[in-house]
Coordinates of C-alpha atoms in Angstrom, one line a residue:
M1 CA 58.8 21.6 45.3
K2 CA 57.6 24.4 42.8
Q3 CA 53.6 24.0 42.1
R4 CA 52.1 24.5 38.7
K5 CA 50.0 27.7 38.9
N6 CA 47.1 25.7 37.8
G7 CA 47.7 22.5 39.2
L8 CA 44.8 20.4 40.3
Y9 CA 46.4 19.6 43.5
P10 CA 47.6 22.8 45.4
A11 CA 49.0 21.1 48.5
V12 CA 50.1 17.9 50.0
S13 CA 48.7 16.4 53.0
E14 CA 51.0 15.5 55.9
E15 CA 49.7 11.8 55.7
L16 CA 50.3 11.5 51.9
A17 CA 53.8 12.7 52.3
A18 CA 54.4 10.4 54.9
N19 CA 52.8 7.5 52.9
M20 CA 55.1 8.5 49.8
K21 CA 58.3 8.0 51.8
S22 CA 57.9 4.3 52.6
G23 CA 57.1 1.1 51.1
W24 CA 59.8 1.2 48.2
A25 CA 62.0 -1.5 47.2
D26 CA 65.8 -1.2 47.0
T27 CA 66.6 -0.7 43.4
E28 CA 70.2 0.2 43.7
L29 CA 72.3 -1.6 41.0
R30 CA 75.4 -3.5 42.1
G31 CA 78.3 -5.2 40.4
L32 CA 77.9 -3.1 37.3
E33 CA 80.4 -3.6 34.4
P34 CA 82.2 -0.4 33.2
I35 CA 80.9 1.2 30.0
P36 CA 82.7 -0.4 26.6
Q37 CA 84.7 2.7 26.0
A38 CA 86.0 3.2 29.5
A39 CA 89.4 2.6 28.7
E40 CA 89.3 4.9 26.0
T41 CA 87.9 7.8 27.9
A42 CA 90.6 7.3 30.6
R43 CA 93.2 7.9 27.8
R44 CA 91.6 10.8 26.6
R45 CA 91.4 12.2 30.1
A46 CA 95.0 11.4 30.4
A47 CA 96.0 13.5 27.1
L48 CA 94.0 16.3 28.7
S49 CA 95.7 16.3 31.8
A50 CA 99.3 16.3 30.2
R51 CA 98.4 19.2 28.0
F52 CA 97.3 21.5 31.0
P53 CA 99.5 20.6 33.8
G54 CA 98.6 22.2 37.3
E55 CA 95.1 23.7 36.0
R56 CA 91.9 22.8 37.0
L57 CA 89.9 21.9 33.9
V58 CA 86.2 22.2 34.0
V59 CA 84.1 20.4 31.2
P60 CA 80.1 20.5 31.6
A61 CA 77.6 18.2 29.9
G62 CA 75.0 21.1 29.6
N63 CA 71.5 21.5 30.8
L64 CA 67.9 21.0 29.6
R65 CA 66.7 23.8 27.3
T66 CA 63.1 24.8 27.2
R67 CA 61.2 24.1 24.3
S68 CA 57.9 25.8 25.3
N69 CA 56.4 26.7 28.7
D70 CA 57.3 23.5 30.7
T71 CA 58.5 21.2 28.1
E72 CA 62.1 20.9 27.2
Y73 CA 64.2 19.8 24.0
P74 CA 65.4 16.3 24.2
F75 CA 68.9 16.4 26.0
R76 CA 72.1 15.7 24.0
A77 CA 75.3 15.8 26.1
A78 CA 78.0 18.4 25.0
T79 CA 80.4 16.5 22.8
E80 CA 83.7 17.4 24.7
Y81 CA 81.9 16.1 27.9
A82 CA 80.8 12.8 26.3
H83 CA 84.0 12.2 24.5
L84 CA 85.9 12.3 27.9
T85 CA 83.5 10.4 30.0
G86 CA 81.0 8.3 28.1
D87 CA 78.3 9.9 30.0
R88 CA 75.4 11.5 28.4
T89 CA 73.0 12.7 31.1
E90 CA 72.2 16.4 31.6
D91 CA 73.7 18.8 34.1
G92 CA 77.0 16.7 34.4
V93 CA 80.4 18.3 35.1
L94 CA 83.8 16.6 34.8
V95 CA 86.5 18.4 36.7
L96 CA 90.2 17.5 36.5
E97 CA 91.7 18.7 39.7
P98 CA 95.6 19.2 39.8
A99 CA 97.3 16.3 42.1
G100 CA 101.0 15.7 41.8
D101 CA 102.3 15.4 38.4
G102 CA 98.8 15.1 36.7
H103 CA 95.0 15.5 37.7
E104 CA 92.4 13.6 39.6
A105 CA 89.2 13.3 37.8
V106 CA 86.0 14.1 39.5
L107 CA 82.3 13.7 38.0
Y108 CA 79.7 15.7 39.3
L109 CA 76.3 14.2 38.6
M110 CA 72.8 14.5 39.7
P111 CA 72.0 11.6 42.2
R112 CA 69.0 9.5 42.5
S113 CA 65.9 11.5 43.2
N114 CA 65.3 12.4 46.9
R115 CA 62.8 10.0 48.5
E116 CA 62.5 11.8 51.9
N117 CA 61.6 15.4 50.5
G118 CA 59.3 14.1 47.9
E119 CA 61.3 15.2 45.0
F120 CA 61.1 11.8 43.3
W121 CA 57.4 12.4 42.5
L122 CA 56.7 16.2 43.2
D123 CA 59.5 17.6 41.0
G124 CA 59.1 17.8 37.3
Q125 CA 62.4 16.1 36.8
G126 CA 61.9 13.4 39.4
E127 CA 62.0 9.6 38.8
L128 CA 58.5 9.3 38.6
W129 CA 58.1 11.9 35.8
V130 CA 61.0 11.3 33.7
G131 CA 62.7 7.9 35.0
R132 CA 65.2 6.8 37.2
R133 CA 68.7 8.3 37.1
H134 CA 71.8 6.2 38.3
S135 CA 73.0 6.8 41.8
L136 CA 76.4 8.2 42.1
A137 CA 77.9 4.8 43.1
E138 CA 76.4 3.4 40.0
G139 CA 78.0 6.2 38.1
E140 CA 81.4 5.3 39.5
Q141 CA 81.0 1.7 38.4
L142 CA 79.9 2.5 34.9
L143 CA 82.1 5.3 34.2
G144 CA 85.2 4.6 36.4
I145 CA 85.2 8.2 37.7
P146 CA 84.5 9.2 41.4
C147 CA 81.1 11.0 41.5
R148 CA 79.7 13.7 43.6
D149 CA 76.6 15.6 43.8
V150 CA 76.3 18.1 41.2
R151 CA 74.2 20.4 43.3
K152 CA 77.5 21.0 45.3
A153 CA 79.7 21.7 42.1
A154 CA 79.6 25.6 41.8
G155 CA 80.2 26.1 45.6
E156 CA 83.1 23.7 45.6
L157 CA 84.6 24.8 42.3
A158 CA 84.2 28.6 43.2
A159 CA 86.8 28.5 46.0
P160 CA 89.9 30.2 44.6
D161 CA 92.5 27.7 44.2
G162 CA 94.9 28.1 41.0
P163 CA 94.1 28.8 37.3
V164 CA 90.8 27.4 35.9
R165 CA 89.8 26.6 32.5
I166 CA 86.3 25.7 31.3
V167 CA 84.6 24.7 28.1
R168 CA 82.2 27.5 27.5
G169 CA 78.6 27.5 26.1
H170 CA 77.1 24.7 28.0
D171 CA 76.5 25.8 31.8
A172 CA 75.6 29.3 32.5
G173 CA 75.5 28.8 36.1
L174 CA 78.9 27.4 36.2
E175 CA 80.5 30.0 34.1
A176 CA 78.9 32.7 36.4
A177 CA 80.2 31.0 39.5
L178 CA 83.8 31.0 38.0
A179 CA 83.4 34.2 36.1
D180 CA 86.0 36.4 37.9
R181 CA 88.8 33.3 37.5
L182 CA 88.2 32.8 33.8
D183 CA 89.9 34.1 30.7
E184 CA 88.3 33.8 27.4
K185 CA 91.5 33.1 25.5
R186 CA 92.6 30.3 27.6
D187 CA 89.1 28.7 27.7
E188 CA 89.3 28.8 23.8
E189 CA 92.6 26.9 24.0
L190 CA 91.0 24.1 26.1
K191 CA 88.0 23.7 23.6
T192 CA 90.5 23.7 20.6
F193 CA 92.7 21.1 22.1
L194 CA 89.5 19.0 22.9
S195 CA 88.8 19.4 19.3
E196 CA 92.0 18.2 18.0
L197 CA 91.7 15.3 20.6
R198 CA 88.9 13.9 18.2
L199 CA 90.9 14.3 14.8
V200 CA 92.2 10.6 15.1
K201 CA 89.6 8.1 16.1
D202 CA 90.4 5.0 18.0
D203 CA 89.2 1.4 17.5
F204 CA 86.0 2.0 19.5
E205 CA 85.2 5.1 17.8
I206 CA 85.9 3.6 14.4
G207 CA 83.5 0.6 15.5
E208 CA 80.7 3.4 16.5
L209 CA 81.1 5.1 13.1
Q210 CA 80.6 2.0 11.3
K211 CA 77.3 1.2 13.4
A212 CA 76.1 4.6 12.5
V213 CA 76.8 4.0 8.8
D214 CA 75.2 0.6 8.8
S215 CA 72.1 1.8 10.3
T216 CA 71.9 4.7 7.8
V217 CA 72.3 2.5 5.0
R218 CA 69.2 0.5 6.3
G219 CA 67.5 3.9 6.7
F220 CA 68.1 4.6 3.1
E221 CA 66.7 1.4 2.1
D222 CA 63.6 2.0 4.1
V223 CA 63.1 5.4 2.2
V224 CA 63.3 3.9 -1.2
K225 CA 60.8 1.2 -0.2
V226 CA 58.3 3.9 0.5
L227 CA 58.9 6.5 -2.1
D228 CA 55.3 6.0 -3.6
R229 CA 53.9 7.0 -0.3
A230 CA 56.1 9.9 -0.1
E231 CA 54.9 10.9 -3.6
A232 CA 51.2 10.8 -2.4
T233 CA 52.2 13.0 0.8
S234 CA 55.3 15.0 0.9
E235 CA 59.2 15.0 1.7
R236 CA 57.9 14.7 5.4
Y237 CA 57.2 11.0 4.7
I238 CA 61.0 10.6 3.9
E239 CA 62.0 12.5 6.9
G240 CA 59.9 10.3 9.2
T241 CA 60.8 7.1 7.6
F242 CA 64.3 7.8 8.1
F243 CA 63.9 9.1 11.7
L244 CA 62.0 5.8 12.6
R245 CA 65.3 3.7 11.8
A246 CA 67.5 6.4 13.6
R247 CA 65.3 6.0 17.0
V248 CA 65.0 2.2 16.6
E249 CA 68.6 1.4 16.1
G250 CA 70.3 4.7 17.6
N251 CA 69.9 7.6 19.8
D252 CA 68.5 9.9 17.2
I253 CA 69.6 11.5 14.0
G254 CA 72.8 13.1 14.0
Y255 CA 71.4 16.2 12.4
G256 CA 68.5 17.6 10.7
S257 CA 67.8 15.4 7.6
I258 CA 67.9 16.8 4.3
C259 CA 65.0 15.5 2.4
A260 CA 65.3 17.6 -0.8
A261 CA 63.1 16.5 -3.8
G262 CA 63.0 18.4 -7.2
P263 CA 64.3 22.0 -7.1
H264 CA 64.7 21.7 -3.2
A265 CA 68.0 19.6 -3.9
T266 CA 69.5 22.8 -5.0
T267 CA 69.3 24.4 -1.3
L268 CA 72.2 22.8 0.5
H269 CA 70.6 22.6 3.9
W270 CA 67.1 22.1 3.0
V271 CA 65.6 20.7 6.3
R272 CA 61.9 22.0 6.1
N273 CA 61.1 18.9 4.0
D274 CA 57.5 20.1 3.3
G275 CA 57.4 19.9 -0.3
P276 CA 56.2 17.5 -3.0
V277 CA 58.0 14.4 -4.2
R278 CA 57.4 14.0 -8.0
S279 CA 58.1 11.1 -10.2
G280 CA 60.6 12.2 -13.1
E281 CA 62.6 14.4 -10.5
L282 CA 65.3 13.7 -8.2
L283 CA 65.3 13.2 -4.4
L284 CA 68.6 14.3 -2.6
L285 CA 68.8 12.6 0.7
D286 CA 71.3 13.7 3.1
A287 CA 70.8 11.9 6.7
G288 CA 72.6 10.3 9.2
V289 CA 72.0 7.9 12.4
E290 CA 73.6 8.7 15.5
T291 CA 74.5 5.8 17.9
H292 CA 73.6 5.4 21.5
T293 CA 77.2 6.7 22.1
L294 CA 76.6 9.9 19.9
Y295 CA 78.6 9.0 16.9
T296 CA 77.0 10.0 13.8
A297 CA 77.0 9.0 10.1
D298 CA 76.6 11.5 7.2
V299 CA 75.6 10.1 4.0
T300 CA 73.9 11.4 0.8
R301 CA 72.4 10.0 -2.4
T302 CA 70.6 11.6 -5.1
L303 CA 68.0 9.2 -6.4
P304 CA 65.6 9.4 -9.3
V305 CA 62.1 9.2 -7.5
N306 CA 60.7 6.8 -10.3
G307 CA 63.8 4.6 -10.3
R308 CA 65.3 5.7 -13.6
Y309 CA 67.7 8.7 -14.3
S310 CA 66.7 10.9 -17.3
E311 CA 69.5 11.3 -19.7
L312 CA 70.3 14.8 -18.3
Q313 CA 69.9 13.9 -14.7
R314 CA 72.5 10.8 -15.3
K315 CA 75.0 13.1 -17.2
I316 CA 75.1 15.5 -14.3
Y317 CA 74.9 12.7 -11.7
D318 CA 77.9 10.8 -13.6
A319 CA 80.0 14.0 -13.3
V320 CA 79.5 14.3 -9.5
Y321 CA 80.1 10.6 -9.3
E322 CA 83.6 11.1 -11.4
A323 CA 84.3 14.0 -9.1
Q324 CA 83.8 11.8 -5.9
E325 CA 85.8 9.0 -7.2
A326 CA 88.7 11.4 -7.6
G327 CA 88.2 12.8 -4.2
I328 CA 88.2 9.4 -2.6
A329 CA 91.2 8.2 -4.4
A330 CA 93.2 11.3 -2.9
V331 CA 92.2 10.2 0.8
R332 CA 95.2 8.4 2.1
P333 CA 97.8 8.8 4.9
G334 CA 100.3 11.5 4.2
A335 CA 98.2 13.4 1.8
K336 CA 97.2 17.0 2.4
Y337 CA 93.7 17.5 3.8
R338 CA 92.9 19.8 0.8
D339 CA 93.9 17.2 -1.9
F340 CA 90.7 15.5 -2.0
H341 CA 88.7 18.7 -2.2
D342 CA 91.2 20.0 -5.1
A343 CA 90.7 16.6 -7.0
A344 CA 87.0 16.6 -6.8
Q345 CA 86.8 20.5 -7.9
R346 CA 89.2 19.8 -10.7
V347 CA 86.6 17.2 -12.3
L348 CA 83.7 19.3 -11.9
A349 CA 85.3 22.4 -13.2
T350 CA 86.5 20.4 -16.2
K351 CA 82.8 19.3 -16.7
L352 CA 81.4 22.7 -16.5
V353 CA 83.9 24.0 -19.3
E354 CA 83.0 21.1 -21.6
W355 CA 79.3 21.7 -21.1
G356 CA 79.9 25.1 -22.1
L357 CA 78.5 26.6 -19.0
I358 CA 81.8 28.4 -18.1
E359 CA 84.7 29.8 -20.2
G360 CA 87.9 27.9 -19.7
P361 CA 90.8 27.2 -19.6
V362 CA 90.1 24.9 -16.4
E363 CA 93.2 26.3 -14.7
R364 CA 91.7 29.8 -14.7
V365 CA 88.4 28.7 -13.5
L366 CA 90.0 26.9 -10.5
E367 CA 92.1 29.9 -9.9
Q368 CA 89.3 32.3 -9.6
G369 CA 86.9 29.8 -8.1
L370 CA 84.4 30.3 -11.0
Q371 CA 82.9 27.0 -10.6
R372 CA 81.8 27.6 -7.0
R373 CA 78.4 29.3 -8.6
W374 CA 77.6 25.5 -9.1
T375 CA 79.6 23.6 -6.6
L376 CA 79.0 26.1 -3.6
H377 CA 80.5 24.1 -0.8
G378 CA 83.9 22.5 0.2
T379 CA 84.0 18.6 -0.7
G380 CA 84.1 17.3 2.9
H381 CA 84.6 17.7 6.6
M382 CA 85.9 15.7 9.5
L383 CA 83.3 13.2 11.0
G384 CA 82.8 12.0 14.5
M385 CA 80.5 12.7 17.5
D386 CA 79.7 16.0 15.7
V387 CA 78.6 15.8 12.1
H388 CA 81.2 18.6 11.5
D389 CA 83.6 17.3 13.9
C390 CA 86.7 18.8 15.3
A391 CA 85.3 22.1 14.0
V392 CA 87.5 24.5 16.3
A393 CA 90.8 22.8 15.8
R394 CA 93.5 25.0 14.6
T395 CA 93.5 25.5 10.9
E396 CA 97.2 24.2 10.7
T397 CA 96.1 20.8 12.2
Y398 CA 92.8 20.6 10.1
V399 CA 92.3 22.2 6.8
D400 CA 96.1 22.9 6.1
G401 CA 96.9 19.6 8.0
T402 CA 97.9 16.2 6.7
L403 CA 95.8 13.1 6.8
E404 CA 96.7 10.3 9.3
P405 CA 95.3 6.9 9.8
G406 CA 92.3 7.1 11.8
M407 CA 90.9 10.1 10.7
C408 CA 87.2 9.9 9.4
L409 CA 86.0 12.2 6.9
T410 CA 83.1 12.8 4.3
V411 CA 84.0 13.2 0.5
E412 CA 80.7 14.9 -1.1
P413 CA 81.1 16.9 -4.1
G414 CA 78.0 18.4 -5.6
L415 CA 76.4 20.4 -8.4
Y416 CA 73.4 22.6 -7.9
F417 CA 71.8 24.5 -10.8
Q418 CA 69.3 27.1 -9.3
S419 CA 65.7 27.3 -10.7
D420 CA 66.3 31.0 -11.4
D421 CA 69.9 30.6 -12.8
L422 CA 69.7 32.2 -16.3
T423 CA 73.2 31.5 -16.9
V424 CA 72.4 27.7 -17.7
P425 CA 69.9 26.2 -20.2
E426 CA 66.7 25.8 -19.0
E427 CA 66.7 22.1 -18.7
Y428 CA 69.5 22.2 -16.1
R429 CA 67.5 24.5 -13.8
G430 CA 66.3 23.0 -10.7
I431 CA 68.5 19.9 -10.8
G432 CA 70.7 19.3 -7.8
V433 CA 73.0 16.2 -7.3
R434 CA 75.3 15.6 -4.4
I435 CA 76.9 12.1 -3.6
E436 CA 78.5 11.8 0.0
D437 CA 80.3 9.0 1.8
D438 CA 82.4 8.4 4.8
I439 CA 85.7 7.6 4.5
L440 CA 88.2 6.3 6.9
V441 CA 92.0 6.9 6.5
T442 CA 93.8 3.7 6.9
E443 CA 97.3 2.7 7.0
D444 CA 97.5 1.9 3.3
G445 CA 94.9 4.3 1.9
N446 CA 91.2 4.6 2.8
R447 CA 88.0 2.5 3.5
N448 CA 84.6 3.6 2.4
L449 CA 82.4 3.1 5.6
S450 CA 79.3 3.5 3.5
A451 CA 80.3 1.2 0.6
A452 CA 77.4 -0.8 1.1
L453 CA 75.2 1.8 -0.5
P454 CA 75.5 2.0 -4.2
R455 CA 76.9 4.8 -5.8
A456 CA 77.2 4.6 -9.7
A457 CA 74.3 5.4 -11.6
D458 CA 73.5 1.9 -12.9
E459 CA 74.0 0.4 -9.4
V460 CA 71.6 3.0 -7.9
E461 CA 68.8 2.1 -10.4
S462 CA 69.3 -1.8 -9.9
W463 CA 69.3 -1.3 -6.4
M464 CA 66.0 0.7 -6.2
A465 CA 64.4 -1.7 -8.5
R466 CA 65.3 -4.5 -6.4
L467 CA 64.0 -2.9 -3.2
K468 CA 60.8 -1.8 -4.8
G469 CA 60.3 -5.6 -5.8

């Protein structure tokens, strides 16, 4: 085992080594039930098999990444791997081997730490350092896939035996071992297919997304209850408060929480969260809990720090709310994906013209995209295991596609008046408003998964007053 340069124990005596090999109870787990999504992951692998007959398909989980010196970032399995297996451990590799008319799935995992060579207590990733891993037999019971030792994967997969595709960007060692047999274009086709495989969610996924949203709603409630403490400290108090809920009820946050108070609300991805929280200003909170199965919510509310919108804040907020209402109404099966964006943008463009901030008519504004100075971003995106899910799907199946039951997307219009924008009246400057909800396409329309969180201005004020007691 690799020794630390400045470790206090430079060596292990023979007697200690022998002592550490014995006297340990049998902790093998037997009779384990499959994970809840095992049937769904099997169906996903079957769809993958049907798309690439006769080809070996390699889908890695990824490896630990160094944060500093000998500390690593918390591991999060690659979405493609977790979606196809339900496993979330580092270094895993799913392989679909051609067999007959289809494929046989094999999962390469790290086995239990070795007791004979001392790995379990001497290696930095050994059991006594980072915790127990499942044995290969336990992995097979849980995941429903034959499991092998991942340390043999590169050698076994490197043998030339027909066409191979790999999901790139997660395991450099495997990519190097297969380098002379890989083709970038073919690998991109694999990743694109796996992205599109997630466009329509199954019942298990919808349930997990609802769990994520429900926890997120509670996280927003937590924040409202401590806004006075945030005023006494900074946006970091808001960030930490929401993170506590995410870690208690889920795996993590699904993305860096945006806790943007005052003029920071005009920065779309403000994740520094180091600014002041002031009474009389707005807090734009964009945050989502990630479940233990790695599905994330993505919700935004823009809240008055003191519990009451000013006249101008409410005017801008109501415009964004009206735009969101129009966008949500456009989400239904058979509608074009772009419809909800177009509906929301039309409302916002109309408001900007009515307020005299931009010269009409509205059709000209939309044709030239002139409203984008203040609306900035698209009105939503697909949601799932990634906060921006299905990101490498083909344009014709995503942005230019048609909505189907089971798709889940965000509807999140916004208006952002930068502090240095001299084209708007001074009182507008530094105000940013976004409202975002997670919308499931149903057979007869849509369902707002985050409807438990108030949206209309009056409802927000009443909700905040109630939470503050």
